[in-house]
Coordinates of C-alpha atoms in Angstrom, one line a residue:
Chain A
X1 CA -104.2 163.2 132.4
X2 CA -103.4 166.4 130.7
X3 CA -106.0 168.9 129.4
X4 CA -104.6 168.6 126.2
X5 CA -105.7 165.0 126.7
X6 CA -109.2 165.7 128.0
X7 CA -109.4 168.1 125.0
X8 CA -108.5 165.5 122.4
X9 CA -111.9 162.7 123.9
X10 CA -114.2 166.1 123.1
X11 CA -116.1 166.0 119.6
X12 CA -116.1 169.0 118.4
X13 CA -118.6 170.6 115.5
X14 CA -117.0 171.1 112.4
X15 CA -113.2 170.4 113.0
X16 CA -112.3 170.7 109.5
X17 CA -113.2 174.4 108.9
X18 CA -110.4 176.6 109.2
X19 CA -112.3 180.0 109.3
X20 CA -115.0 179.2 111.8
X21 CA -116.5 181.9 113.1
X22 CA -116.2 182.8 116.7
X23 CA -118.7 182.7 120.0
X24 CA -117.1 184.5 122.3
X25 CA -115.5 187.8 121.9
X26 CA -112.7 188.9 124.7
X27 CA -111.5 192.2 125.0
X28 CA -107.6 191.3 126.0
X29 CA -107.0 194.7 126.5
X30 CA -109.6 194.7 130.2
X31 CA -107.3 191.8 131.1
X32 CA -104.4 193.5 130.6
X33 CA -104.7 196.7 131.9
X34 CA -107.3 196.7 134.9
X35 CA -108.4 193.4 135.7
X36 CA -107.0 192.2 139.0
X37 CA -107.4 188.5 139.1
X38 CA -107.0 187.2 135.6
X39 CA -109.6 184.7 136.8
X40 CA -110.3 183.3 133.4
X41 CA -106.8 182.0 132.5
X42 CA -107.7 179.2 135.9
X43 CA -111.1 178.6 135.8
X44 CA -111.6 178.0 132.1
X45 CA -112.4 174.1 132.0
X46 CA -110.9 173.8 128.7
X47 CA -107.8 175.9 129.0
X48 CA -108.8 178.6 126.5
X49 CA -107.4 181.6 128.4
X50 CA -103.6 181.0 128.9
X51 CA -101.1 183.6 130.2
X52 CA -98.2 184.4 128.4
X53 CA -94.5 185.3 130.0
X54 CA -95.1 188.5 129.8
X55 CA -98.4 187.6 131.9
X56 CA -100.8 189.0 129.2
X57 CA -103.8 186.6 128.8
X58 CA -104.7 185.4 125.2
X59 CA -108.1 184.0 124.6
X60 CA -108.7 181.1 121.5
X61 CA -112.5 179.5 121.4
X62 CA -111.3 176.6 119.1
X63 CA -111.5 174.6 122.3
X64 CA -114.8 175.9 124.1
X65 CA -117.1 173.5 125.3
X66 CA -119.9 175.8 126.0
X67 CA -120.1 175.5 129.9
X68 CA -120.5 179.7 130.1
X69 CA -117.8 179.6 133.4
X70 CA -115.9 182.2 131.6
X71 CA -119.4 184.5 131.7
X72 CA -119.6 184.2 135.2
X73 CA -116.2 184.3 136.6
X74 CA -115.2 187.8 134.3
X75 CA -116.4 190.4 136.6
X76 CA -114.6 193.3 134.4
X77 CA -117.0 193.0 131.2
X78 CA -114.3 191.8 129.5
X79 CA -116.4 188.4 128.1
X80 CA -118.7 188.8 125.1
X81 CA -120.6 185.5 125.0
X82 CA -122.8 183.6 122.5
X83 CA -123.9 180.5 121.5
X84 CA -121.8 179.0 118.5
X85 CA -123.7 179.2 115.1
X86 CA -124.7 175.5 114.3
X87 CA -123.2 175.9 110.5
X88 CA -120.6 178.1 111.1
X89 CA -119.3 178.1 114.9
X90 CA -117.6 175.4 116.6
X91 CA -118.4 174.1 119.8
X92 CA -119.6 170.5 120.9
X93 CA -121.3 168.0 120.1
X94 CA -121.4 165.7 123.1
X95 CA -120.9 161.5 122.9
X96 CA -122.2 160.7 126.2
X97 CA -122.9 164.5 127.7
Chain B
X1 CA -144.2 184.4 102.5
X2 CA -146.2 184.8 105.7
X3 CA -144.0 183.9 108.6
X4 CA -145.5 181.0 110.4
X5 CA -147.8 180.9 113.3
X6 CA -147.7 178.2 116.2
X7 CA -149.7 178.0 119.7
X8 CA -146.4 177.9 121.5
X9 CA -142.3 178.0 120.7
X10 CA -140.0 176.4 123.2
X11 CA -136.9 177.3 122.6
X12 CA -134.4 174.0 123.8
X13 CA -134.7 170.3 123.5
X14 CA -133.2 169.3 126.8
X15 CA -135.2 168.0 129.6
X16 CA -137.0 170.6 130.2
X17 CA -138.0 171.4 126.7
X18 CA -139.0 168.4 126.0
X19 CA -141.0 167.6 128.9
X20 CA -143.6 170.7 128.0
X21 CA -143.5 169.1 124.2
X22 CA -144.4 165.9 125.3
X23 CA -147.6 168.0 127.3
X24 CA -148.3 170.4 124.3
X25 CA -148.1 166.6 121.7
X26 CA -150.3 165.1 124.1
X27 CA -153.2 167.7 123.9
X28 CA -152.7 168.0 120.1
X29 CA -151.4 171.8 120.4
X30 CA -149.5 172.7 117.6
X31 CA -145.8 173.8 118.7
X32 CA -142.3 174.3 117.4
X33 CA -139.4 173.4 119.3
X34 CA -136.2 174.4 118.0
X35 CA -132.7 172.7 119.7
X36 CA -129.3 174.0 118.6
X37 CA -127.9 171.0 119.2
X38 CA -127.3 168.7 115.7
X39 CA -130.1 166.1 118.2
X40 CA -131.2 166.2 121.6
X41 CA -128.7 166.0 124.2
X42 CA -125.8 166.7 122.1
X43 CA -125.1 169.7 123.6
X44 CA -126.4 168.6 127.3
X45 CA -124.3 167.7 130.6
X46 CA -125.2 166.5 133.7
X47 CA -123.9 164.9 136.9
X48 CA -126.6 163.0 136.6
X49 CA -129.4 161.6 138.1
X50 CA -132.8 161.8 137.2
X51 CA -134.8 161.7 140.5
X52 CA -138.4 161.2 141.4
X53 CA -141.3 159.4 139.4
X54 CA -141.8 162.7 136.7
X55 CA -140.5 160.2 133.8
X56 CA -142.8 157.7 134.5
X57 CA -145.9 159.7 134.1
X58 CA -144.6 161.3 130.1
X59 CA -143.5 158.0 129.3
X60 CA -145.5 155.1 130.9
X61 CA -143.6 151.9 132.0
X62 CA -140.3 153.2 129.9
X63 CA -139.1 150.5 132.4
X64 CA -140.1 148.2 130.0
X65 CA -138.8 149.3 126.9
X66 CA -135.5 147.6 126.2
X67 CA -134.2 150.7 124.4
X68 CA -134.8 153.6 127.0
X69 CA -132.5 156.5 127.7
X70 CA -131.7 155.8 131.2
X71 CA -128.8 153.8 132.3
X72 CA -129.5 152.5 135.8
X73 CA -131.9 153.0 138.8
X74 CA -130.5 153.7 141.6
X75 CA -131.1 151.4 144.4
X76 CA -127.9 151.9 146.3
X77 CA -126.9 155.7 147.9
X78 CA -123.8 156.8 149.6
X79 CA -122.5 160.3 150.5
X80 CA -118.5 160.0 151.1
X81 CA -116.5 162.4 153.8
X82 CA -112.8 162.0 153.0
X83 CA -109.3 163.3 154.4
X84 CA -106.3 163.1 152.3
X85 CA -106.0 159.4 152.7
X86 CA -109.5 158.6 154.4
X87 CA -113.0 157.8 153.3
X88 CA -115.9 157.6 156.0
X89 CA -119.4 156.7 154.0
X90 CA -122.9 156.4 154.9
X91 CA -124.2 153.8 153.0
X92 CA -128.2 152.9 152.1
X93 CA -128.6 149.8 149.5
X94 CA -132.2 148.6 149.7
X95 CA -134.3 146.2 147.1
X96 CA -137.2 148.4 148.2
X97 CA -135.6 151.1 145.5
X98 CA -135.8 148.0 142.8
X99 CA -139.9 147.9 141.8
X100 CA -141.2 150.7 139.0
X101 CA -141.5 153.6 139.2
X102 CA -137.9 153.9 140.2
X103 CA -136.8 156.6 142.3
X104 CA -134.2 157.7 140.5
X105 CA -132.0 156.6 137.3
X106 CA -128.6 157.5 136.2
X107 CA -128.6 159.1 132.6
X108 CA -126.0 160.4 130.0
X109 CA -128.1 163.3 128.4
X110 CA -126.6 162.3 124.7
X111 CA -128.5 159.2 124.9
X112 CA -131.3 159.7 127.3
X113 CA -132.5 163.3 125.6
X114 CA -132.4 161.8 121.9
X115 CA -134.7 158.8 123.2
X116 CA -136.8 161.3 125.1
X117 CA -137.3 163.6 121.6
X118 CA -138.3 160.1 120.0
X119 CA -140.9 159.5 122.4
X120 CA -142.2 163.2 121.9
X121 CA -142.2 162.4 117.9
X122 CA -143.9 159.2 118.6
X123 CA -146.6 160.9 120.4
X124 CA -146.5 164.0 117.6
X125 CA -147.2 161.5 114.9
X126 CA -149.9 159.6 116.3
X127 CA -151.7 162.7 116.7
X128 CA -153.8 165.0 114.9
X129 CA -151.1 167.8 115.0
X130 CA -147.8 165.2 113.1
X131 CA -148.3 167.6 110.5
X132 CA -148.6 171.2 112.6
X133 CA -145.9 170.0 115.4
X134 CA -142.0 170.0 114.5
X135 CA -138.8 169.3 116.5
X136 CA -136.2 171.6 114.4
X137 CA -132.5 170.0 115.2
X138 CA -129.1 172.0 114.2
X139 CA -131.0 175.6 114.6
X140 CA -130.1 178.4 116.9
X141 CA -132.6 181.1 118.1
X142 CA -130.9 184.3 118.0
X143 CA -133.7 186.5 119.5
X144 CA -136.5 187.1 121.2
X145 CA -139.6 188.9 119.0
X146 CA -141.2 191.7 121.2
X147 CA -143.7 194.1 120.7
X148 CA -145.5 196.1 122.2
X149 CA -143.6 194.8 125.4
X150 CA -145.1 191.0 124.7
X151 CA -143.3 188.0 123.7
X152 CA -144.7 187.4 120.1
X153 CA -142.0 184.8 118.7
X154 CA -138.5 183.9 117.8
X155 CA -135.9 184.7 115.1
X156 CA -133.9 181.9 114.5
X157 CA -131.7 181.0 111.5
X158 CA -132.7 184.6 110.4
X159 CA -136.6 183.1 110.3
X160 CA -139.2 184.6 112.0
X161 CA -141.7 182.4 113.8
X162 CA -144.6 183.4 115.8
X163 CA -146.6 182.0 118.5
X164 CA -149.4 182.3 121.1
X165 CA -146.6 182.0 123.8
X166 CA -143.0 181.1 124.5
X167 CA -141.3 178.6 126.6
X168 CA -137.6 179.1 127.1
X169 CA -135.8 176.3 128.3
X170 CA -132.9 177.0 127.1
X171 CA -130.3 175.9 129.9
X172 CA -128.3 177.6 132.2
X173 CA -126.7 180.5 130.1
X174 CA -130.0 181.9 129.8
X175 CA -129.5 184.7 127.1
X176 CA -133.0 184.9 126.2
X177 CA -134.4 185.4 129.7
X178 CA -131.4 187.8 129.8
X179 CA -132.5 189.6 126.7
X180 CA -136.0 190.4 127.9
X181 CA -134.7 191.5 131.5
X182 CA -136.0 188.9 133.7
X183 CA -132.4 188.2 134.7
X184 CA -129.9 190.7 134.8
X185 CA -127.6 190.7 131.4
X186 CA -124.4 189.9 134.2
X187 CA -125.0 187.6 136.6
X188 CA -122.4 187.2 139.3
X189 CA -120.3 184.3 139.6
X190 CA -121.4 184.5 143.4
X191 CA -124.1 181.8 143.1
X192 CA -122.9 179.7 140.4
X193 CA -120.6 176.8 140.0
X194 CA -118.7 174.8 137.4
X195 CA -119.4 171.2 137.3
X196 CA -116.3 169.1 135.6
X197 CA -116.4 165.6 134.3
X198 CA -115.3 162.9 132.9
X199 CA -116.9 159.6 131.5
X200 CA -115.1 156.5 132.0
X201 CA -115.8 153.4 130.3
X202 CA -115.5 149.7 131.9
X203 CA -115.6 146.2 130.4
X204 CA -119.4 145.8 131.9
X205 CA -118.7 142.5 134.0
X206 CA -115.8 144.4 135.7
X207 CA -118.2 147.8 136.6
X208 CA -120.8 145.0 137.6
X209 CA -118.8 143.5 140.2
X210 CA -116.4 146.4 141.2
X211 CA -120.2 147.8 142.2
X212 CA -122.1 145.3 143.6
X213 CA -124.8 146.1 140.7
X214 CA -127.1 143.8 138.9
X215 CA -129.0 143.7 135.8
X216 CA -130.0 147.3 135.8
X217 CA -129.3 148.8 139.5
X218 CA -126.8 151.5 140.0
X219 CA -125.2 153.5 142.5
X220 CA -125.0 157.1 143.2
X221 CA -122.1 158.5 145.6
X222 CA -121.4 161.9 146.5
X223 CA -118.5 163.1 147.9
X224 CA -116.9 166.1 150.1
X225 CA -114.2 167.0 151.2
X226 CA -110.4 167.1 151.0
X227 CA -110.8 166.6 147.3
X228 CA -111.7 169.9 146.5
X229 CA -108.6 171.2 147.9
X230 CA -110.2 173.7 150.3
X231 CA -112.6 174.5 147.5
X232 CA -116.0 175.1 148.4
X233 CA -117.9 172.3 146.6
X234 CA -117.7 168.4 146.1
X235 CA -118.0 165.0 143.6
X236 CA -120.1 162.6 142.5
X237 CA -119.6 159.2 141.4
X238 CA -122.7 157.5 139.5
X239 CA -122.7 154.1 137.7
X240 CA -124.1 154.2 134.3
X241 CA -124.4 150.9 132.2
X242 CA -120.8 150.4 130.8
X243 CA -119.5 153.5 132.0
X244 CA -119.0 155.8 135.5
X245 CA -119.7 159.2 135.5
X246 CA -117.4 161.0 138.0
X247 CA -116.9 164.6 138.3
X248 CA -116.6 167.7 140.5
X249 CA -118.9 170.8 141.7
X250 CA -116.9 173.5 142.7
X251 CA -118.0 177.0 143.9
X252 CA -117.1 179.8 141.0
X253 CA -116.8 182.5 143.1
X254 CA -114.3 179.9 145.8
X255 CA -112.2 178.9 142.9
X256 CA -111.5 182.2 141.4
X257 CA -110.4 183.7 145.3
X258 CA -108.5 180.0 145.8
X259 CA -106.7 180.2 142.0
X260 CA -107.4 176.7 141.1
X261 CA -108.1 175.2 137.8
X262 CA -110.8 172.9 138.2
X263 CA -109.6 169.9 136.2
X264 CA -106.4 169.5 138.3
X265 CA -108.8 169.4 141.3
X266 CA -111.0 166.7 139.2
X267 CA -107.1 164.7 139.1
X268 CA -107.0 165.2 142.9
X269 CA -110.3 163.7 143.3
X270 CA -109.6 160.8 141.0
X271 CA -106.0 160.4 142.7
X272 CA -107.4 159.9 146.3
X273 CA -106.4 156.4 147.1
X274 CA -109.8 155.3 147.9
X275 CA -111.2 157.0 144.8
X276 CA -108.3 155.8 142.7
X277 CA -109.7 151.9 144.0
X278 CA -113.0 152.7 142.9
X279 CA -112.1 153.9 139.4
X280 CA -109.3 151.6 138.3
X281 CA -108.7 150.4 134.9
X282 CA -112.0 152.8 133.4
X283 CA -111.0 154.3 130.3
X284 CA -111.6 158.5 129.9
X285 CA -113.8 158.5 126.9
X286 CA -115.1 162.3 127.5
X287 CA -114.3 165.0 129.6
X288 CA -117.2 168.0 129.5
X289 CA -118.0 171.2 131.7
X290 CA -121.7 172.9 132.7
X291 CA -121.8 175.4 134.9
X292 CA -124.9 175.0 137.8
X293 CA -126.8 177.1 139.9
X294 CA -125.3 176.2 143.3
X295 CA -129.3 176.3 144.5
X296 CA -129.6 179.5 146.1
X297 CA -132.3 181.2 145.3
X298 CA -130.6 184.0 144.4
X299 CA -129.7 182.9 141.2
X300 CA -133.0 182.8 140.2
X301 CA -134.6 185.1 137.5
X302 CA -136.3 187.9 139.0
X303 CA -139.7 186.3 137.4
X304 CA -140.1 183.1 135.7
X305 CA -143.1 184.8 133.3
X306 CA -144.2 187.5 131.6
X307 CA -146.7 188.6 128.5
X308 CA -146.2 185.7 126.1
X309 CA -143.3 184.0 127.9
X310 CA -142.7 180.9 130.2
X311 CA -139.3 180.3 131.9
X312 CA -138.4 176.6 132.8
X313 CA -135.4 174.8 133.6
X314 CA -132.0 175.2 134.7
X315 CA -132.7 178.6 132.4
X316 CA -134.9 179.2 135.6
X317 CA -131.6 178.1 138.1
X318 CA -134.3 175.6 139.2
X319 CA -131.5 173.5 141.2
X320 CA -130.7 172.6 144.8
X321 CA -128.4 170.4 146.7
X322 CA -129.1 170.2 150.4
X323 CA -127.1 167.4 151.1
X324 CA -129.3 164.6 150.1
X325 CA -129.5 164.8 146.6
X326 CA -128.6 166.8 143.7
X327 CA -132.2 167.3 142.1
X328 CA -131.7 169.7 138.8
X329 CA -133.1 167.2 136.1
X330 CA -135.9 166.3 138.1
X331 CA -136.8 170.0 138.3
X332 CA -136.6 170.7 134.7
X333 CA -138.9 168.1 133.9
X334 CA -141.3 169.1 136.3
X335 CA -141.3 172.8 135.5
X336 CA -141.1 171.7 131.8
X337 CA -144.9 169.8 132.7
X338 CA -146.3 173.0 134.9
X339 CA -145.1 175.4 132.3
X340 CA -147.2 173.4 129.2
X341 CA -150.2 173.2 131.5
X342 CA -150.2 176.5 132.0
X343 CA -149.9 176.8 127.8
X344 CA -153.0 174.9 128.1
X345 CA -154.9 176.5 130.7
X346 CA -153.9 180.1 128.4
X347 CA -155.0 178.7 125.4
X348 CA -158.3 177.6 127.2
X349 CA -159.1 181.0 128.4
X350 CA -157.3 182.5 125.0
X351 CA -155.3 184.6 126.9
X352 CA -151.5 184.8 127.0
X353 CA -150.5 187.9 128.8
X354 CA -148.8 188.1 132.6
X355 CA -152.3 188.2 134.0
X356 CA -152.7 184.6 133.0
X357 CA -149.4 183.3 132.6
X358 CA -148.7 184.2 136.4
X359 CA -150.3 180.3 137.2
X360 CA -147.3 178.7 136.2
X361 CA -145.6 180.3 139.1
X362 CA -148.2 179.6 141.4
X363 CA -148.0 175.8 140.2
X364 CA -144.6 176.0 141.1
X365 CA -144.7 177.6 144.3
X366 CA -147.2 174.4 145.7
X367 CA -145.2 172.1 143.8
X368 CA -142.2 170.1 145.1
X369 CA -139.7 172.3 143.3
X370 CA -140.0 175.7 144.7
X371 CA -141.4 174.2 148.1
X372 CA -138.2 172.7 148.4
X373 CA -136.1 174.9 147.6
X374 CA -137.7 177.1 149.6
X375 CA -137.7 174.9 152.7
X376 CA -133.8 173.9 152.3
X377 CA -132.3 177.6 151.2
X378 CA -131.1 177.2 155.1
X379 CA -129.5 174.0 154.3
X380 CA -128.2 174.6 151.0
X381 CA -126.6 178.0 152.7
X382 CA -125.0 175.9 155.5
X383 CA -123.7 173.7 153.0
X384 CA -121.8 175.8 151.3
X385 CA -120.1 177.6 154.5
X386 CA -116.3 176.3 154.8
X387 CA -116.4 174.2 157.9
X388 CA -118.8 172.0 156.0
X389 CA -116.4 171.3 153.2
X390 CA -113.4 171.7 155.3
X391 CA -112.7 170.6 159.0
X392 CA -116.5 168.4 159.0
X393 CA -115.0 166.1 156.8
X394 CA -111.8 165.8 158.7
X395 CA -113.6 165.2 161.9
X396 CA -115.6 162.3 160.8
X397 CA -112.5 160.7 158.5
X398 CA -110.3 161.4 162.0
X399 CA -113.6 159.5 163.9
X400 CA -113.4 157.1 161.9
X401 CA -109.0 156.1 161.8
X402 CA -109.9 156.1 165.8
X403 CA -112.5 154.3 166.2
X404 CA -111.5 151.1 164.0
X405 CA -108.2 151.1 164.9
X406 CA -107.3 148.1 167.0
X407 CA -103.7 147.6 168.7
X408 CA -102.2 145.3 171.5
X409 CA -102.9 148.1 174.0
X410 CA -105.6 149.4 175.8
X411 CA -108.2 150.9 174.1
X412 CA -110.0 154.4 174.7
X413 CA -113.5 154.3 175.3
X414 CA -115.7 155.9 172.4
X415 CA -116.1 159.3 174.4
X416 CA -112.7 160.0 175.1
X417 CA -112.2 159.2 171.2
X418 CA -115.1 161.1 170.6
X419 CA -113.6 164.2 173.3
X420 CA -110.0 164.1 171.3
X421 CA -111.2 164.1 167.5
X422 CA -113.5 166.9 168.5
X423 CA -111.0 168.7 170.2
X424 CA -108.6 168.2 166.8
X425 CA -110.8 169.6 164.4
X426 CA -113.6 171.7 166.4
X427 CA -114.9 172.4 169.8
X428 CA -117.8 171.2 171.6
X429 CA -119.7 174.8 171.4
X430 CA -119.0 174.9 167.5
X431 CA -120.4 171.5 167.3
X432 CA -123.3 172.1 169.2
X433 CA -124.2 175.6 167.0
X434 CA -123.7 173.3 163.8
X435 CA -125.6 170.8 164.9
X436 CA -128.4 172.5 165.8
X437 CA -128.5 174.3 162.9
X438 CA -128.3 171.5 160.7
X439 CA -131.4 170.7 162.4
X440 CA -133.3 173.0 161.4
X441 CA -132.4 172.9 157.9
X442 CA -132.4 169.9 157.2

C-alpha cells in the first residue's frame, strides 16, 4: 500500500477550504544549506517533506496528521510547530484513532 | 464582560483529561475543559490497550453497559520474536483474565474517549455544578495566562478564562508545559519514538475465529524483531471488535541514523509471512501516527507542577515499556485521578501555589506509575540496546527452526542445539552478561 493510499483512509478537517491556514512553518533554507541529514524528508509519517532532484526539501502541511515526529527529529531549528486552528487549520479528525 | 472564573481548567479531553473531570464532576467542583478536537478522541491515537482496573473505579461496572468505549478485554497475551521468515511466541491465554474488573481492554480512542466525555457529562448533569461545569469541543488553547510567575488561566479562541488552577493534559507535544519552562522548548528526538498504524477491518465471524476470541475477549501481541529492519523498536497486534489494530514503535533518534521511512517498515512488518497469515483479507480503513515517549525518564518534564499548574499525561511522557506491557493509557488515567485530588486537597486548604501543589508528585511517586517506571528504567534501557532488537530475536527464531525440526536422521540433543544456535548469534559470556542483567531489571 502506497502512502498516497494511507493518506487518502485519513479524514481530514476542512478539505474543502483552499486557503487554510498553516501549522507548521519550515524554514527550507536550514534544510538546504546546513542541515546534514535531511531527516524529515524519511521520518515524516505522512510524506510531507519530499526531496526534489535537485535534493532541496519542500515542506506542504496539507497532509499532516499531527504526530509532532517532525518536532523531534529536526535538530537544526528548522521546524516551527503548532497545533492546527480548529476553524481555520487542517489537520485530523480521527475515525477510529 | 468580566472574563470567567472557574476552580480549575484542564486543558485536553483525552484520557487523561478526562479522567481529572470525571474527579473534579464528582465532587461538584466547577471546571472547564477545553479539547481541540471537533469531540473527544478525534484527535487521539494509541496502540492501544487500556491496562489495569483505573476504568472501573470512574466508571462502575462499564462492563455492563452495552454501549461502552472499549472493544475487547484482553484474556489472551503473546510477545512474538521473529527472523525474516520465523516467529517464536510466548503465549498466556487464561479464563482467569475473563471476570470484571478486567485487566486490560483494547480501545480505539475515537470511540472510547467520546463515551468517556459522555460519562463525565452524565455525571456533570446530575450534579449541582451541570450549569458551572462545561466540556468546550472544536477550541484550541493558545496560551498559558501568567502573572506574577503563577498559572492564572488560559487564552483560547482569543478568550480569556481564569481559574484556581490548571491541569494540562494536553498529549505528548506538550507546548504548554513547554511554554511555562517545565520542559525545554526542544526536546531531542533521543528519547522519543514514532508509533505508525493502521486499522484494519474484518467481517466479525472471520476476526472471531482467525483469533480464537469469543463474545468480548481479545488478544494483545507484541512483536520484535526483524521487522523493524534493524530499527530500534517493535509492533503490536491488538484485536478490537470488528477490526485489528496493528502498527509499529520505532526509535526516532534509530530511524533518522538508519534512513528509514517508517511506513515502509510498517509494509515489512505486515509482509512477514507469519504476520501476512495473521492479517489476511482485513481491509486498511485508517492509517495514523503519535509519536511516544520511549519510557525513559529522561523525557520527562523537569517538574510535573508549579504555582497554579498540574501536568498529567503523556504531556508528562508518563509511559514505559519494559517488555511486558506497553502501559501509557493506563498512566494518564491514573495521573489524570492524582492530579484532580490534588485540585481538591488545594481547594480544601484554598491554596494553589507550588507549596501545595507539590502533593500530586508525591502521589505519584508512591503510586504505581512513577514506582514503576522507576523500578524498570534498567529494563526499559536494556530494551532498547540493539542486541535486544537484533541478534536476541534471531537466536530464539534460530532455537526454535532447530529444535522442531524432525528428519530421517539422527537427531542432536537439545544442548548441542542449544551450544550451535548460541554460537550463531552470540557467545556464552554475552549470554550470561545479558541474562543476568535482565534479571535484575526485570
Amino acid at each position: 500500500m502506497t502512502i498516497a493510499e494511507r493518506l487518502g483512509k485519513v479524514n481530514y478537517r476542512n478539505q474543502e477550504r483552499r486557503d487554510a491556514r498553516p501549522h507548521i512553518l519550515v524554514d527550507t533554507n536550514i534544510c538546504n544549506t546546513r542541515c546534514p541529514h535531511k531527516a524529515t524528508t524519511y521520518v515524516c509519517p505522512a510524506n510531507c517533506y519530499t526531496l526534489d532532484e535537485q535534493g532541496h526539501v519542500h515542506f506542504q502541511f496539507e497532509d499532516c496528521i499531527e504526530c509532532g515526529t517532525c518536532m523531534y527529529a529536526c535538530d537544526q531549528g528548522a521546524v516551527s510547530w503548532h497545533y492546527p486552528d480548529p476553524e481555520q487549520g487542517r489537520g485530523v479528525n480521527w475515525n477510529y484513532g | 464582560m468580566e472574563a470567567e472564573r472557574f476552580g480549575c481548567i484542564i486543558v485536553g479531553g483525552g484520557i487523561a483529561g478526562l479522567s481529572a473531570a470525571m474527579v473534579l464532576a464528582r465532587h461538584e467542583v466547577p471546571f472547564l475543559l477545553i479539547e481541540r478536537g471537533a469531540y473527544s478522541g478525534a484527535k487521539n491515537v494509541s496502540g492501544g490497550v487500556l491496562w489495569g482496573t483505573d476504568l472501573a473505579r470512574l466508571v462502575p461496572e462499564y462492563w455492563n453497559d452495552p454501549n461502552a468505549g472499549f472493544e475487547r478485554f484482553v484474556n489472551h497475551r503473546r510477545l512474538t520474536f521473529l527472523d525474516e521468515q520465523s516467529a517464536f511466541s510466548i503465549d498466556f491465554k487464561s479464563s482467569h483474565y475473563d471476570i470484571p474488573p478486567y485487566m486490560g481492554v483494547t480501545v480505539l480512542r475515537a470511540v472510547f474517549d467520546r463515551w468517556l466525555a459522555d460519562k463525565v457529562q452524565e455525571v456533570i448533569d446530575r450534579s449541582a455544578c451541570a450549569d458551572a461545569s462545561f466540556l468546550a469541543f472544536d477550541v484550541l488553547v493558545e496560551r498559558l495566562l501568567v502573572e506574577d510567575g503563577r498559572v492564572v488561566g488560559v487564552e483560547a479562541g482569543g478568550e480569556r478564562f481564569y481559574a484556581d488552577c490548571v491541569i494540562l493534559a494536553e498529549g505528548v507535544n506538550n507546548l504548554l508545559t513547554r511554554q511555562i519552562g517545565l520542559q525545554a522548548e526542544y526536546v531531542p528526538a533521543d528519547h522519543m519514538a514514532v508509533g505508525v498504524k493502521e486499522v484494519l477491518r474484518f467481517d466479525r465471524r472471520v476476526l472471531e475465529d482467525r483469533f480464537q476470541l469469543s463474545e468480548r475477549s481479545g488478544m494483545a501481541n507484541e512483536f520484535i524483531g526483524a521487522i523493524t529492519d534493524g530499527v530500534e523498536g517493535g509492533g503490536f497486534l491488538y484485536t478490537n471488535r470488528t477490526t485489528v489494530s496493528i502498527g509499529l514503535v520505532l526509535g526516532m533518534a534509530d530511524l533518522r541514523r538508519k534512513r528509514k521511512k517508517p511506513y515502509e517498515l510498517l509494509d515489512r512488518f505486515k509482509t512477514h509471512p507469519v504476520v501476512a497469515d495473521m492479517i489476511r483479507g482485513g481491509e486498511v480503513v485508517e492509517y495514523s501516527a503519535h509519536v511516544v515517549s520511549t519510557g525513559d525518564m529522561r523525557a520527562m518534564p523537569r517538574e510535573l507542577y508549579a504555582d497554579g499548574v498540574l501536568v498529567a499525561g503523556e504531556a508528562a511522557n508518563l509511559l514505559l515499556n519494559a517488555g511486558k506491557a506497553i502501559q501509557g493509557m493506563d498512566f494518564a488515567m491514573h495521573s489524570g485521578i492524582l492530579a484532580a485530588e490534588t485540585v481538591l486537597e488545594a481547594r480544601r486548604i484554598g491554596d494553589f501555589s507550588a507549596a501545595t501543589l507539590r502533593r500530586y508528585r508525591e502521589r505519584l511517586e508512591q503510586s504505581y506509575v512513577l514506582q514503576n517506571m522507576r523500578n524498570f528504567q534498567a529494563a526499559v534501557r536494556l530494551l532498547h540496546e540493539p542486541v535486544m532488537y537484533e541478534r536476541m530475536p534471531r537466536l530464539v527464531c534460530d532455537l526454535g527452526r532447530e529444535f522442531f525440526r524432525v528428519e530421517n536422521r539422527p537427531a542432536p540433543k537439545l544442548r548441542q542445539i542449544l551450544r550451535d544456535v548460541v554460537r550463531r548469534h552470540s557467545s556464552l559470556p554475552e549470554l550470561l552478561k545479558l541474562t543476568y542483567r535482565a534479571w535484575k531489571a526485570l
